[in-house]
């Protein structure tokens, strides 16, 4: 049964675009990690300033292996690439939430 990890990142009101840009620059970086099943970055559509990073994993062991990997360390460092200056963190705070899938529906995926 899949597990879901949600990183709730609170950012200043004017920093959401930068957060999205940084995630876009790393798109696909975790795709080949064993046990990784998917990723979504959710932008708030109301007055909130908390973005959600949702990842789905085969099991807890797969997630923990990724957290211990060089790829995780590289993707979460604040170092600039290719001689660029270090990047300042975008988020003011972050919280990691963990869930297991206990039900749901695939929905109607047929196209008209």
PDB file of C-alpha atoms in Angstrom:
ATOM      1  CA  UNK A   1       0.000   0.000   0.000  1.00  0.00           C
ATOM      2  CA  UNK A   2       1.365   3.418  -0.955  1.00  0.00           C
ATOM      3  CA  UNK A   3       2.390   6.051   1.545  1.00  0.00           C
ATOM      4  CA  UNK A   4       2.025   9.773   0.978  1.00  0.00           C
ATOM      5  CA  UNK A   5       4.460  12.388   2.260  1.00  0.00           C
ATOM      6  CA  UNK A   6       3.306  16.004   2.277  1.00  0.00           C
ATOM      7  CA  UNK A   7       5.786  18.792   2.846  1.00  0.00           C
ATOM      8  CA  UNK A   8       3.788  21.897   3.835  1.00  0.00           C
ATOM      9  CA  UNK A   9       6.027  24.880   3.006  1.00  0.00           C
ATOM     10  CA  UNK A  10       5.023  28.339   4.184  1.00  0.00           C
ATOM     11  CA  UNK A  11       6.468  31.099   1.995  1.00  0.00           C
ATOM     12  CA  UNK A  12       6.198  34.895   1.998  1.00  0.00           C
ATOM     13  CA  UNK A  13       3.362  36.128  -0.227  1.00  0.00           C
ATOM     14  CA  UNK A  14       5.783  37.339  -2.905  1.00  0.00           C
ATOM     15  CA  UNK A  15       7.940  34.174  -3.000  1.00  0.00           C
ATOM     16  CA  UNK A  16       5.592  31.530  -4.418  1.00  0.00           C
ATOM     17  CA  UNK A  17       6.806  32.056  -7.982  1.00  0.00           C
ATOM     18  CA  UNK A  18      10.402  31.474  -6.870  1.00  0.00           C
ATOM     19  CA  UNK A  19       9.404  28.263  -5.089  1.00  0.00           C
ATOM     20  CA  UNK A  20       7.649  27.004  -8.233  1.00  0.00           C
ATOM     21  CA  UNK A  21      10.676  27.972 -10.356  1.00  0.00           C
ATOM     22  CA  UNK A  22      13.054  26.017  -8.126  1.00  0.00           C
ATOM     23  CA  UNK A  23      10.851  22.934  -8.219  1.00  0.00           C
ATOM     24  CA  UNK A  24      10.556  23.199 -12.014  1.00  0.00           C
ATOM     25  CA  UNK A  25      14.356  23.325 -12.275  1.00  0.00           C
ATOM     26  CA  UNK A  26      14.544  19.987 -10.423  1.00  0.00           C
ATOM     27  CA  UNK A  27      11.615  18.330 -12.194  1.00  0.00           C
ATOM     28  CA  UNK A  28      12.222  14.627 -12.647  1.00  0.00           C
ATOM     29  CA  UNK A  29      15.165  14.496 -10.236  1.00  0.00           C
ATOM     30  CA  UNK A  30      13.488  11.867  -8.048  1.00  0.00           C
ATOM     31  CA  UNK A  31      11.668   9.978 -10.819  1.00  0.00           C
ATOM     32  CA  UNK A  32      14.156   7.082 -10.957  1.00  0.00           C
ATOM     33  CA  UNK A  33      14.352   6.565  -7.201  1.00  0.00           C
ATOM     34  CA  UNK A  34      13.300   3.032  -6.266  1.00  0.00           C
ATOM     35  CA  UNK A  35       9.785   3.052  -4.830  1.00  0.00           C
ATOM     36  CA  UNK A  36       8.895   6.567  -6.012  1.00  0.00           C
ATOM     37  CA  UNK A  37       5.372   6.709  -7.459  1.00  0.00           C
ATOM     38  CA  UNK A  38       4.642  10.387  -8.100  1.00  0.00           C
ATOM     39  CA  UNK A  39       4.966  14.047  -7.198  1.00  0.00           C
ATOM     40  CA  UNK A  40       2.775  17.153  -7.205  1.00  0.00           C
ATOM     41  CA  UNK A  41       3.436  20.752  -6.170  1.00  0.00           C
ATOM     42  CA  UNK A  42       0.193  22.399  -5.072  1.00  0.00           C
ATOM     43  CA  UNK A  43      -0.101  26.184  -5.114  1.00  0.00           C
ATOM     44  CA  UNK A  44      -2.732  27.759  -2.852  1.00  0.00           C
ATOM     45  CA  UNK A  45      -5.650  29.389  -4.669  1.00  0.00           C
ATOM     46  CA  UNK A  46      -6.880  31.382  -1.689  1.00  0.00           C
ATOM     47  CA  UNK A  47      -5.244  33.718   0.834  1.00  0.00           C
ATOM     48  CA  UNK A  48      -3.004  30.981   2.257  1.00  0.00           C
ATOM     49  CA  UNK A  49       0.748  31.083   1.781  1.00  0.00           C
ATOM     50  CA  UNK A  50       1.415  27.389   2.388  1.00  0.00           C
ATOM     51  CA  UNK A  51       2.336  25.322  -0.644  1.00  0.00           C
ATOM     52  CA  UNK A  52       2.090  21.524  -0.539  1.00  0.00           C
ATOM     53  CA  UNK A  53       4.692  19.175  -1.974  1.00  0.00           C
ATOM     54  CA  UNK A  54       3.004  15.788  -2.272  1.00  0.00           C
ATOM     55  CA  UNK A  55       5.002  12.664  -2.980  1.00  0.00           C
ATOM     56  CA  UNK A  56       3.765   9.096  -3.142  1.00  0.00           C
ATOM     57  CA  UNK A  57       6.001   6.129  -2.296  1.00  0.00           C
ATOM     58  CA  UNK A  58       5.668   2.351  -2.425  1.00  0.00           C
ATOM     59  CA  UNK A  59       6.578   2.103   1.280  1.00  0.00           C
ATOM     60  CA  UNK A  60       8.306   3.906   4.152  1.00  0.00           C
ATOM     61  CA  UNK A  61      11.607   2.149   3.406  1.00  0.00           C
ATOM     62  CA  UNK A  62      11.675   3.626  -0.125  1.00  0.00           C
ATOM     63  CA  UNK A  63      11.083   7.125   1.229  1.00  0.00           C
ATOM     64  CA  UNK A  64      13.780   6.732   3.914  1.00  0.00           C
ATOM     65  CA  UNK A  65      16.263   5.403   1.333  1.00  0.00           C
ATOM     66  CA  UNK A  66      15.655   8.496  -0.807  1.00  0.00           C
ATOM     67  CA  UNK A  67      16.112  10.797   2.216  1.00  0.00           C
ATOM     68  CA  UNK A  68      19.492   9.149   2.838  1.00  0.00           C
ATOM     69  CA  UNK A  69      20.587   9.424  -0.803  1.00  0.00           C
ATOM     70  CA  UNK A  70      23.050  11.829  -2.399  1.00  0.00           C
ATOM     71  CA  UNK A  71      20.249  12.961  -4.722  1.00  0.00           C
ATOM     72  CA  UNK A  72      18.195  14.159  -1.742  1.00  0.00           C
ATOM     73  CA  UNK A  73      21.172  16.015  -0.269  1.00  0.00           C
ATOM     74  CA  UNK A  74      21.944  17.659  -3.595  1.00  0.00           C
ATOM     75  CA  UNK A  75      18.326  18.646  -4.263  1.00  0.00           C
ATOM     76  CA  UNK A  76      17.842  20.142  -0.823  1.00  0.00           C
ATOM     77  CA  UNK A  77      21.123  22.037  -0.508  1.00  0.00           C
ATOM     78  CA  UNK A  78      21.147  25.796  -0.860  1.00  0.00           C
ATOM     79  CA  UNK A  79      24.346  25.780  -2.940  1.00  0.00           C
ATOM     80  CA  UNK A  80      24.246  27.489  -6.290  1.00  0.00           C
ATOM     81  CA  UNK A  81      25.038  25.337  -9.298  1.00  0.00           C
ATOM     82  CA  UNK A  82      27.825  25.885 -11.832  1.00  0.00           C
ATOM     83  CA  UNK A  83      29.565  28.627  -9.833  1.00  0.00           C
ATOM     84  CA  UNK A  84      26.332  30.474  -9.046  1.00  0.00           C
ATOM     85  CA  UNK A  85      25.984  32.064  -5.614  1.00  0.00           C
ATOM     86  CA  UNK A  86      24.198  30.152  -2.872  1.00  0.00           C
ATOM     87  CA  UNK A  87      20.418  30.508  -2.911  1.00  0.00           C
ATOM     88  CA  UNK A  88      18.575  31.821   0.107  1.00  0.00           C
ATOM     89  CA  UNK A  89      15.791  29.569   1.366  1.00  0.00           C
ATOM     90  CA  UNK A  90      12.368  30.475  -0.017  1.00  0.00           C
ATOM     91  CA  UNK A  91      10.326  28.928   2.773  1.00  0.00           C
ATOM     92  CA  UNK A  92       9.818  30.480   6.173  1.00  0.00           C
ATOM     93  CA  UNK A  93       8.896  27.101   7.657  1.00  0.00           C
ATOM     94  CA  UNK A  94       8.122  23.552   6.593  1.00  0.00           C
ATOM     95  CA  UNK A  95       6.312  20.613   8.133  1.00  0.00           C
ATOM     96  CA  UNK A  96       6.416  17.005   6.926  1.00  0.00           C
ATOM     97  CA  UNK A  97       3.132  15.108   7.145  1.00  0.00           C
ATOM     98  CA  UNK A  98       2.871  11.364   6.574  1.00  0.00           C
ATOM     99  CA  UNK A  99      -0.194   9.349   5.520  1.00  0.00           C
ATOM    100  CA  UNK A 100      -1.062   5.921   4.219  1.00  0.00           C
ATOM    101  CA  UNK A 101      -3.703   5.442   1.566  1.00  0.00           C
ATOM    102  CA  UNK A 102      -6.786   3.967   3.222  1.00  0.00           C
ATOM    103  CA  UNK A 103      -9.358   4.358   0.471  1.00  0.00           C
ATOM    104  CA  UNK A 104     -10.328   6.422  -2.532  1.00  0.00           C
ATOM    105  CA  UNK A 105     -11.391   6.222  -6.147  1.00  0.00           C
ATOM    106  CA  UNK A 106      -9.607   6.315  -9.481  1.00  0.00           C
ATOM    107  CA  UNK A 107     -12.247   8.669 -10.900  1.00  0.00           C
ATOM    108  CA  UNK A 108     -13.468   8.763 -14.471  1.00  0.00           C
ATOM    109  CA  UNK A 109     -10.340   8.923 -16.601  1.00  0.00           C
ATOM    110  CA  UNK A 110     -12.057   8.172 -19.919  1.00  0.00           C
ATOM    111  CA  UNK A 111     -11.816  10.979 -22.465  1.00  0.00           C
ATOM    112  CA  UNK A 112     -14.776  12.042 -24.571  1.00  0.00           C
TER     113      UNK A 112
END
